[in-house]
Coordinates of C-alpha atoms in Angstrom, one line a residue:
Chain A
M1 CA 17.3 19.2 14.5
N2 CA 14.0 17.4 15.2
I3 CA 10.8 19.3 14.5
P4 CA 7.8 18.7 16.8
D5 CA 4.6 17.3 15.1
G6 CA 2.7 20.5 14.9
E7 CA 5.5 22.4 13.3
L8 CA 6.3 19.5 11.0
V9 CA 2.8 19.4 9.7
E10 CA 2.8 23.2 9.2
G11 CA 6.1 23.0 7.4
L12 CA 4.7 20.3 5.1
L13 CA 1.6 22.4 4.4
R14 CA 3.9 25.4 3.6
G15 CA 5.9 23.3 1.1
D16 CA 9.0 23.3 3.3
R17 CA 11.5 20.7 1.8
R18 CA 13.2 20.2 5.2
A19 CA 9.9 19.2 6.8
F20 CA 9.3 16.7 4.0
E21 CA 12.7 15.1 4.5
Q22 CA 12.2 14.7 8.2
F23 CA 8.6 13.4 7.7
F24 CA 9.8 10.8 5.2
N25 CA 13.0 9.8 6.9
E26 CA 11.3 9.3 10.2
Y27 CA 8.0 7.8 9.3
Y28 CA 8.6 5.6 6.3
P29 CA 10.9 3.2 8.2
K30 CA 8.5 3.2 11.2
L31 CA 5.5 2.5 9.1
Y32 CA 7.4 -0.2 7.3
R33 CA 8.3 -1.9 10.6
F34 CA 4.7 -1.4 11.8
V35 CA 3.4 -3.4 8.8
K36 CA 6.3 -5.9 8.8
R37 CA 5.5 -6.9 12.4
R38 CA 2.1 -7.9 11.2
M39 CA 3.2 -9.5 8.0
P40 CA 6.6 -10.9 8.9
R41 CA 7.1 -12.9 5.7
D42 CA 6.2 -10.2 3.2
A43 CA 8.7 -7.4 3.1
A44 CA 7.6 -6.2 -0.3
A45 CA 4.0 -5.8 0.9
A46 CA 5.2 -4.0 4.0
E47 CA 7.2 -1.6 1.8
D48 CA 4.2 -1.1 -0.5
I49 CA 1.7 -0.5 2.3
A50 CA 4.0 1.9 4.1
Q51 CA 4.4 3.8 0.9
G52 CA 0.7 3.9 0.3
T53 CA 0.1 5.1 3.8
L54 CA 2.5 8.0 3.4
C55 CA 1.0 9.0 0.1
R56 CA -2.5 9.0 1.6
A57 CA -1.4 10.9 4.6
L58 CA 0.3 13.6 2.6
E59 CA -2.7 13.9 0.3
S60 CA -5.1 14.3 3.2
L61 CA -2.7 16.2 5.5
R62 CA -5.1 19.1 5.9
S63 CA -7.4 16.8 7.7
Y64 CA -4.8 16.1 10.4
R65 CA -6.1 18.2 13.4
G66 CA -3.3 17.6 15.8
E67 CA -5.6 15.8 18.3
A68 CA -3.4 12.7 18.3
A69 CA 0.4 12.4 17.7
L70 CA 1.4 12.2 14.1
F71 CA 2.6 8.6 14.3
T72 CA -0.8 7.6 15.9
W73 CA -2.6 9.2 13.0
L74 CA -0.3 7.5 10.5
C75 CA -0.8 4.1 12.2
T76 CA -4.6 4.6 11.9
L77 CA -4.2 5.3 8.2
C78 CA -1.8 2.3 7.9
R79 CA -4.3 -0.1 9.5
R80 CA -6.9 1.1 6.9
E81 CA -4.4 0.6 4.1
M82 CA -3.6 -2.9 5.3
S83 CA -7.2 -3.7 5.7
A84 CA -8.0 -2.4 2.2
R85 CA -5.2 -4.4 0.5
W86 CA -5.1 -7.5 2.5
D87 CA -8.6 -8.2 3.7
E88 CA -9.0 -11.2 1.4
S89 CA -5.4 -12.4 1.3
R90 CA -3.8 -15.3 3.1
A91 CA -0.9 -13.0 4.2
W92 CA -3.3 -10.9 6.2
S93 CA -5.4 -13.7 7.6
M94 CA -2.2 -15.4 8.8
A95 CA -0.8 -12.2 10.4
P96 CA 0.3 -12.7 14.0
R97 CA -1.8 -11.2 16.8
L98 CA 0.4 -8.6 18.4
V99 CA 0.4 -7.4 22.0
E100 CA 0.5 -3.9 20.7
D101 CA -2.8 -4.4 18.8
D102 CA -4.6 -5.0 22.1
P103 CA -6.9 -2.0 22.5
A104 CA -5.8 -1.3 26.0
I105 CA -2.1 -1.6 25.2
R106 CA -2.5 0.5 22.0
A107 CA -4.2 3.3 24.0
A108 CA -1.4 3.2 26.5
L109 CA 1.3 3.2 23.8
E110 CA -0.3 6.0 22.0
S111 CA -0.4 8.0 25.2
L112 CA 3.4 7.6 25.4
L113 CA 3.8 9.7 22.3
A114 CA 2.6 12.6 24.4
R115 CA 4.3 11.9 27.7
E116 CA 6.6 9.4 29.4
H117 CA 7.7 7.4 32.5
S118 CA 7.8 4.0 34.4
D119 CA 9.2 0.5 35.2
P120 CA 11.0 -2.3 33.2
L121 CA 10.4 -6.0 33.0
Q122 CA 11.2 -9.4 31.6
A123 CA 9.6 -11.6 28.8
A124 CA 9.1 -15.2 27.9
D125 CA 11.6 -15.8 25.2
R126 CA 14.3 -13.9 23.4
E127 CA 12.4 -13.4 20.1
Q128 CA 9.4 -12.1 22.0
V129 CA 11.7 -9.8 24.0
R130 CA 13.4 -8.6 20.8
A131 CA 10.1 -7.9 19.0
S132 CA 8.9 -6.0 22.1
I133 CA 12.1 -3.9 22.2
L134 CA 11.9 -3.0 18.5
A135 CA 8.3 -2.1 18.7
A136 CA 8.9 0.0 21.8
L137 CA 11.6 1.9 20.1
D138 CA 9.3 2.8 17.2
Y139 CA 6.5 4.0 19.6
L140 CA 8.8 6.4 21.5
P141 CA 8.3 10.1 20.8
S142 CA 10.9 11.3 18.3
P143 CA 13.9 11.3 18.5
Y144 CA 14.0 9.0 21.6
G145 CA 14.3 5.8 19.7
D146 CA 17.2 7.1 17.6
I147 CA 19.1 8.5 20.6
L148 CA 18.9 5.1 22.4
E149 CA 20.2 3.3 19.3
W150 CA 23.0 5.8 18.7
K151 CA 24.0 5.7 22.4
Y152 CA 23.8 1.9 23.0
L153 CA 24.2 0.3 19.6
R154 CA 26.6 2.6 17.8
D155 CA 28.4 3.8 21.0
M156 CA 28.2 7.5 19.9
S157 CA 29.3 10.0 22.5
M158 CA 27.0 12.7 23.9
G159 CA 28.9 15.3 21.8
E160 CA 28.4 13.3 18.6
I161 CA 24.7 12.9 19.3
A162 CA 24.4 16.6 20.2
R163 CA 26.0 17.6 16.9
R164 CA 23.7 15.3 15.0
L165 CA 20.6 16.7 16.6
G166 CA 21.8 20.3 16.7
R167 CA 21.4 20.5 20.4
S168 CA 23.7 21.0 23.4
P169 CA 25.3 18.0 25.2
K170 CA 23.4 19.0 28.3
A171 CA 20.1 19.0 26.4
V172 CA 21.0 15.6 25.0
E173 CA 21.6 14.2 28.4
S174 CA 18.2 15.3 29.5
L175 CA 16.7 13.8 26.3
L176 CA 18.5 10.5 27.0
T177 CA 17.0 10.3 30.5
R178 CA 13.6 10.9 29.2
A179 CA 14.2 8.4 26.3
R180 CA 15.1 5.7 28.9
D181 CA 12.0 6.4 30.9
A182 CA 9.8 6.3 27.9
F183 CA 11.4 3.1 26.7
R184 CA 11.0 1.5 30.1
E185 CA 7.3 2.2 30.0
A186 CA 6.8 1.1 26.4
F187 CA 8.7 -2.1 26.9
C188 CA 6.8 -2.7 30.2
L189 CA 3.5 -2.5 28.3
L190 CA 4.6 -4.7 25.4
S191 CA 6.2 -7.4 27.5
G192 CA 3.5 -7.8 30.0
G193 CA 4.8 -5.8 33.0
Q194 CA 8.1 -7.3 34.2
A195 CA 11.4 -5.6 35.1
A196 CA 14.0 -4.8 32.4
G197 CA 16.7 -5.8 34.9
E198 CA 15.5 -9.4 34.9
L199 CA 16.3 -10.6 31.4
P200 CA 15.8 -14.1 30.3
Chain B
M1 CA 21.8 -10.0 37.2
S2 CA 22.0 -6.2 37.1
T3 CA 19.6 -4.0 38.9
D4 CA 20.9 -0.8 37.4
P5 CA 18.0 0.3 35.2
D6 CA 20.2 2.1 32.7
R7 CA 22.4 -1.0 32.2
S8 CA 19.2 -3.1 31.8
I9 CA 18.0 -0.8 29.0
E10 CA 21.4 -0.9 27.4
T11 CA 21.4 -4.7 27.5
L12 CA 17.9 -4.9 26.1
I13 CA 18.7 -2.6 23.2
R14 CA 21.9 -4.4 22.4
L15 CA 20.0 -7.7 22.5
A16 CA 17.5 -6.5 19.9
G17 CA 20.1 -5.0 17.6
E18 CA 19.4 -2.4 14.9
R19 CA 15.9 -1.9 13.7
E20 CA 15.1 -3.3 10.3
M21 CA 15.0 -0.8 7.5
P22 CA 13.2 -1.1 4.1
S23 CA 15.4 -1.7 1.1
D24 CA 17.1 1.2 -0.6
E25 CA 15.1 0.5 -3.8
A26 CA 11.8 0.6 -1.9
T27 CA 12.9 3.8 -0.1
A28 CA 13.7 5.5 -3.3
R29 CA 10.4 4.5 -4.8
A30 CA 8.5 5.5 -1.7
R31 CA 10.3 8.9 -1.6
A32 CA 9.3 9.6 -5.2
A33 CA 5.7 8.6 -4.6
A34 CA 5.4 10.5 -1.3
E35 CA 6.9 13.6 -2.9
G36 CA 4.4 13.3 -5.7
S37 CA 1.5 13.1 -3.2
W38 CA 3.0 16.0 -1.2
R39 CA 3.2 18.3 -4.2
S40 CA -0.2 17.2 -5.3
M41 CA -1.6 18.2 -1.9
L42 CA 0.2 21.6 -2.1
H43 CA -1.4 22.3 -5.5
Q44 CA -4.9 21.6 -4.2
P45 CA -6.9 24.7 -3.5
R46 CA -6.9 25.4 0.3
P47 CA -10.3 24.8 1.9
R48 CA -12.0 27.9 3.0
R49 CA -12.3 27.6 6.7
L50 CA -11.4 29.1 10.0
R51 CA -7.7 28.6 10.6
V52 CA -7.0 27.8 14.2
P53 CA -3.5 27.0 15.6
L54 CA -3.4 23.3 16.3
A55 CA -2.7 23.6 20.1
I56 CA -5.7 25.9 20.6
A57 CA -8.0 23.8 18.4
A58 CA -8.7 21.2 21.0
T59 CA -9.6 23.8 23.7
L60 CA -12.0 25.6 21.4
A61 CA -13.5 22.4 20.0
L62 CA -16.7 22.6 22.0
A63 CA -17.3 26.3 21.5
L64 CA -16.7 25.8 17.7
A65 CA -18.7 22.6 17.4
V66 CA -21.2 23.9 14.9
P67 CA -18.9 26.0 12.7
G68 CA -16.3 23.2 13.0
W69 CA -18.8 20.7 11.7
Y70 CA -19.5 23.1 8.8
A71 CA -15.7 23.6 8.1
L72 CA -15.1 19.9 8.3
N73 CA -17.8 19.2 5.7
Q74 CA -16.4 22.0 3.5
R75 CA -13.0 20.5 3.7
E76 CA -14.2 17.0 2.9
A77 CA -16.1 18.3 0.0
T78 CA -13.0 19.9 -1.5
Q79 CA -10.9 16.8 -0.9
A80 CA -13.4 14.3 -2.3
P81 CA -11.9 12.1 -4.9
V82 CA -12.6 13.2 -8.5
V83 CA -12.7 11.2 -11.7
V84 CA -9.3 11.6 -13.4
A85 CA -9.2 8.9 -16.0
R86 CA -11.1 6.0 -17.5
V87 CA -10.0 2.4 -18.0
V88 CA -10.4 1.6 -21.7
A89 CA -8.9 -1.8 -22.1
V90 CA -7.8 -4.7 -20.0
D91 CA -5.9 -7.7 -21.3
G92 CA -6.1 -10.5 -18.7
I93 CA -6.6 -9.3 -15.2
A94 CA -5.9 -5.9 -13.7
R95 CA -6.9 -4.5 -10.4
M96 CA -7.8 -1.1 -9.0
A97 CA -6.9 -0.2 -5.4
S98 CA -9.5 2.4 -4.6
G99 CA -9.9 3.7 -1.0
R100 CA -10.5 0.7 1.1
A101 CA -11.3 -1.6 -1.7
L102 CA -9.2 -3.7 -4.1
G103 CA -11.4 -4.7 -7.1
L104 CA -11.1 -5.8 -10.6
A105 CA -10.4 -3.1 -13.2
R106 CA -12.9 -3.3 -16.0
P107 CA -13.1 -1.4 -19.3
D108 CA -15.1 1.8 -18.9
S109 CA -14.6 2.0 -15.2
E110 CA -13.7 5.3 -13.8
V111 CA -10.3 6.0 -12.1
M112 CA -10.6 8.4 -9.1
S113 CA -7.8 10.6 -7.7
G114 CA -5.8 8.5 -5.3
D115 CA -6.6 5.2 -7.1
T116 CA -3.8 2.8 -8.1
L117 CA -4.2 0.7 -11.2
Q118 CA -2.1 -2.5 -11.0
T119 CA -1.5 -5.3 -13.5
G120 CA 0.1 -8.6 -12.6
E121 CA 0.0 -11.1 -15.5
G122 CA -2.3 -8.8 -17.4
R123 CA -2.1 -5.4 -19.0
A124 CA -4.4 -2.4 -19.0
A125 CA -4.9 1.0 -20.7
A126 CA -6.6 4.1 -19.5
T127 CA -7.2 7.6 -20.9
I128 CA -7.1 11.0 -19.4
G129 CA -9.5 13.5 -20.9
D130 CA -10.0 11.2 -23.9
A131 CA -6.7 12.6 -25.2
L132 CA -3.8 10.9 -23.3
S133 CA -3.5 7.2 -23.7
L134 CA -1.7 5.5 -20.8
R135 CA -0.9 1.8 -21.2
L136 CA 0.4 -0.4 -18.5
D137 CA 2.6 -3.5 -19.2
H138 CA 2.7 -6.6 -17.0
D139 CA 3.6 -6.1 -13.3
T140 CA 3.0 -2.4 -13.3
R141 CA 1.4 -0.2 -10.6
L142 CA 0.4 3.3 -11.5
R143 CA -1.1 5.7 -9.0
F144 CA -3.3 8.6 -10.2
Q145 CA -2.9 11.7 -8.1
G146 CA -4.9 13.9 -10.5
P147 CA -5.5 14.5 -14.2
D148 CA -2.1 16.0 -14.5
R149 CA 0.0 13.8 -12.3
V150 CA 0.6 10.0 -11.9
T151 CA 3.2 8.1 -10.0
L152 CA 4.8 5.1 -11.6
L153 CA 5.4 2.9 -8.6
Q154 CA 6.7 -0.1 -10.6
G155 CA 6.8 -1.5 -14.1
S156 CA 6.4 0.0 -17.6
L157 CA 4.1 2.7 -18.7
Y158 CA 3.6 3.8 -22.3
V159 CA 2.2 7.3 -23.0
D160 CA 0.7 8.5 -26.2
S161 CA -0.6 12.0 -26.4
G162 CA -2.1 11.5 -29.9
G163 CA 0.5 13.8 -31.3
L164 CA -1.9 16.8 -31.1
G165 CA -1.0 18.2 -27.8
L166 CA -4.6 18.3 -26.8
G167 CA -4.4 16.5 -23.5
P168 CA -3.5 18.1 -20.2
P169 CA 0.3 18.3 -19.5
L170 CA 1.1 15.1 -17.6
T171 CA 3.8 14.6 -15.0
I172 CA 5.0 11.1 -14.1
S173 CA 6.7 10.8 -10.8
T174 CA 9.5 8.3 -10.8
P175 CA 12.5 7.6 -8.4
A176 CA 14.7 9.5 -10.8
G177 CA 12.5 12.6 -10.9
D178 CA 9.4 14.0 -12.6
V179 CA 9.0 13.1 -16.3
R180 CA 7.0 15.6 -18.4
H181 CA 6.0 15.0 -22.0
I182 CA 5.8 17.5 -24.8
G183 CA 3.3 16.0 -27.3
T184 CA 4.8 12.6 -27.7
Q185 CA 5.0 8.8 -27.5
F186 CA 7.3 7.4 -24.9
Q187 CA 7.6 4.8 -22.2
V188 CA 8.9 4.9 -18.6
R189 CA 9.9 1.8 -16.7
V190 CA 10.6 1.6 -13.0
V191 CA 12.2 -1.7 -12.0
A192 CA 14.2 -2.4 -8.9
G193 CA 15.2 1.2 -8.3
T194 CA 16.2 1.9 -11.9
T195 CA 14.1 4.4 -14.0
A196 CA 14.3 4.0 -17.7
I197 CA 12.9 6.5 -20.2
R198 CA 12.7 5.8 -23.9
V199 CA 11.2 8.2 -26.4
R200 CA 9.6 7.1 -29.7
E201 CA 8.4 10.5 -30.9
G202 CA 8.7 14.1 -29.6
R203 CA 10.6 14.9 -26.4
V204 CA 10.2 14.4 -22.7
A205 CA 11.8 16.4 -19.8
L206 CA 13.2 14.8 -16.7
R207 CA 12.8 17.3 -13.9
R208 CA 14.4 17.2 -10.4
G209 CA 12.8 19.8 -8.2
E210 CA 12.2 22.9 -10.3
A211 CA 15.1 22.3 -12.7
I212 CA 15.1 20.2 -15.9
A213 CA 17.8 17.6 -15.4
H214 CA 17.6 16.1 -18.9
T215 CA 15.7 16.3 -22.1
V216 CA 15.2 12.9 -23.8
A217 CA 14.5 13.1 -27.6
A218 CA 13.1 10.6 -30.1
G219 CA 15.4 7.6 -30.5
D220 CA 17.0 8.2 -27.1
A221 CA 16.9 6.2 -24.0
L222 CA 18.0 7.2 -20.5
E223 CA 18.5 4.9 -17.5
V224 CA 18.9 6.4 -14.1
R225 CA 19.9 4.5 -11.0
G226 CA 20.8 6.7 -8.0
S227 CA 23.5 9.0 -9.4
E228 CA 24.4 6.7 -12.3
E229 CA 23.0 7.6 -15.7
R230 CA 23.3 5.6 -19.0
W231 CA 22.3 7.0 -22.4
Q232 CA 21.6 5.3 -25.6
H233 CA 21.0 7.1 -28.9
G234 CA 19.6 6.2 -32.3
L235 CA 17.3 3.5 -31.1
P236 CA 14.5 2.3 -33.5
S237 CA 10.9 3.4 -32.9
F238 CA 9.6 -0.1 -33.5
G239 CA 10.3 -3.6 -32.2
A240 CA 9.7 -5.8 -29.2
E241 CA 10.4 -3.0 -26.7
W242 CA 7.3 -1.1 -28.0
E243 CA 5.1 -3.8 -29.4
W244 CA 3.4 -4.6 -26.1
S245 CA 1.8 -1.2 -26.1
A246 CA 0.1 -1.8 -29.4
T247 CA -1.8 -4.7 -28.0
L248 CA -3.6 -2.2 -25.8
A249 CA -4.3 0.4 -28.5
P250 CA -7.9 1.5 -28.8
A251 CA -9.7 -0.6 -31.4
L252 CA -10.0 1.0 -34.8
T253 CA -13.3 0.7 -36.6
I254 CA -12.3 0.6 -40.3
E255 CA -15.8 0.4 -41.8
D256 CA -16.1 3.2 -44.4
R257 CA -12.8 4.8 -43.2
P258 CA -10.2 5.9 -45.8
M259 CA -7.3 3.4 -46.2
A260 CA -4.9 6.3 -45.5
E261 CA -6.3 6.7 -42.0
F262 CA -5.8 3.0 -41.3
L263 CA -2.2 3.1 -42.6
A264 CA -1.4 6.2 -40.5
W265 CA -2.9 4.6 -37.4
M266 CA -0.9 1.4 -37.9
A267 CA 2.3 3.3 -38.4
R268 CA 1.8 5.4 -35.3
E269 CA 0.8 2.5 -33.1
H270 CA 3.8 0.4 -34.2
G271 CA 6.4 3.1 -34.7
W272 CA 6.7 2.2 -38.4
Q273 CA 7.5 4.6 -41.3
L274 CA 5.1 4.7 -44.2
H275 CA 6.5 4.4 -47.7
F276 CA 4.2 4.7 -50.8
S277 CA 5.5 3.3 -54.1
D278 CA 4.3 6.4 -55.9
E279 CA 2.4 9.7 -55.3
S280 CA -0.7 8.6 -57.1
L281 CA -1.1 5.7 -54.8
Q282 CA -0.7 8.0 -51.8
R283 CA -3.5 10.2 -53.1
R284 CA -5.6 7.1 -53.9
A285 CA -5.3 5.8 -50.4
Q286 CA -7.4 8.8 -49.3
E287 CA -10.1 7.8 -51.7
I288 CA -10.2 4.0 -51.0
H289 CA -12.8 3.3 -48.3
L290 CA -12.5 0.2 -46.2
H291 CA -15.2 -2.2 -45.3
G292 CA -15.4 -5.0 -42.7
S293 CA -13.5 -5.3 -39.5
V294 CA -9.9 -5.9 -38.3
E295 CA -11.0 -6.5 -34.7
G296 CA -9.3 -9.4 -32.9
L297 CA -6.5 -9.6 -35.5
D298 CA -2.8 -9.0 -34.8
A299 CA -0.8 -6.5 -36.9
P300 CA 0.2 -8.9 -39.7
G301 CA -3.3 -10.2 -39.8
M302 CA -4.7 -6.6 -40.2
L303 CA -2.2 -5.9 -43.0
T304 CA -3.1 -9.1 -44.8
R305 CA -6.8 -8.4 -44.6
V306 CA -6.6 -4.8 -45.7
A307 CA -4.3 -5.8 -48.6
L308 CA -6.8 -8.5 -49.7
V309 CA -9.8 -6.1 -49.5
T310 CA -8.1 -3.2 -51.4
G311 CA -5.8 -5.1 -53.7
V312 CA -3.0 -2.8 -52.6
P313 CA 0.2 -4.8 -51.6
L314 CA 1.3 -4.0 -48.0
T315 CA 4.7 -5.2 -46.9
L316 CA 6.5 -4.7 -43.7
D317 CA 10.3 -4.7 -43.6
A318 CA 12.6 -3.5 -40.9
G319 CA 10.1 -0.9 -39.5
V320 CA 9.0 0.4 -42.9
L321 CA 5.5 -0.3 -44.1
W322 CA 5.7 -0.4 -47.9
V323 CA 2.4 0.5 -49.6
G324 CA 2.2 -0.7 -53.3
A325 CA 4.7 -2.7 -55.3
R326 CA 8.3 -2.4 -54.0

């Protein structure tokens, strides 16, 4: 069962082990990929920075006020962590400039964590498309990214997904619809505004 | 070309494949570190402030602007980093990741809560409360959560409580669990997902959650990798496994100090046993006062110099320091 951000934070502040497990399992891989997209050649640094971000976040959890989605707040801490560790390093100065780092795109993506909808598109080449898809999946509100992967990559049935999430199959169908809409919007933003039906 | 939006999304997701995951080793390490930070946060005193449910907080933000500002400052004051340790020795280069800065770690610099001391080619030593000696071998990263908790992110850490139990109880978070010492000398090593604990003197407890999973005693070594555990018993308290830590030992000023104090210090730092040729020499070692300095010398050099100055033969053989004629 997925716990919403507010409840997750309250659970962590209460010392609830289940909340810690969800927090770690969901956000450590997302933060890792967040850094890795910016430092594609340095997996060890990405692991390290993601770990440092989680530690700092947990130590200062009482300062999280719920005004932004939890992942947005974590990304802010993660950017600081990257900046602190890599300001003077070649790895950071050679980091690629990502579409998702554009302030306007970032604001739009962050708004996705609170709501969803929209239109798909196309991209310039397969690697760029792939990077945009993977980034979009991470920006989706939880558990949309997982549901889309389970459904389309692992061919899990609605019943299997429902059991995994502890929800009814009908609720999962509705979640899947919302997940597709959210994905469409995120992908649209990241790939420059073309239709998902017109793949290269 | 499909115009079905669901099919398009399916095609896109299949095209991208599974999202990349961090390695199992890094995940285990990160989980231990995050859990250490979480527990540390839970043990911090809660700030005294108005508690407002998150959802209502935004709506009330304007009305509560002034008390909110006050509460924010109170909270920041309680969460401000505090000094938890002090760097006492650096051999080569070591760095301190502190807040937004990554700087060189220098002897006498303070270590704040949240800081990470990291060695690459170098080594470093720090003290907590001037009682616990923490020594970091090459390629080690140690995060200080507070005066009673550190997380060994990677590498080898040697801990010496001075044998007096005067220091605060220290918990070391590792992928295998929390290691707590009971007045002792030991080292913990975290390398590629494996946690190894080796005790020279006293005992340490490895805890998982609230329960003690294992107690490791002097001469024992325990290696944990996931669910696999490997024990070794009857290991020597001296030798190459330990010797690196002696290079970071606080310098001993020998001027006008009893020879017995020097011998005890050498034996403790190197894990040797002391053997006096007779009782009268043992008593005399209390009365012989040393002069000069052993600074900058390695262990054999120190023994040679003190033997020359005092005229008492000192011989090292298989972990035993013989004092007097053998």
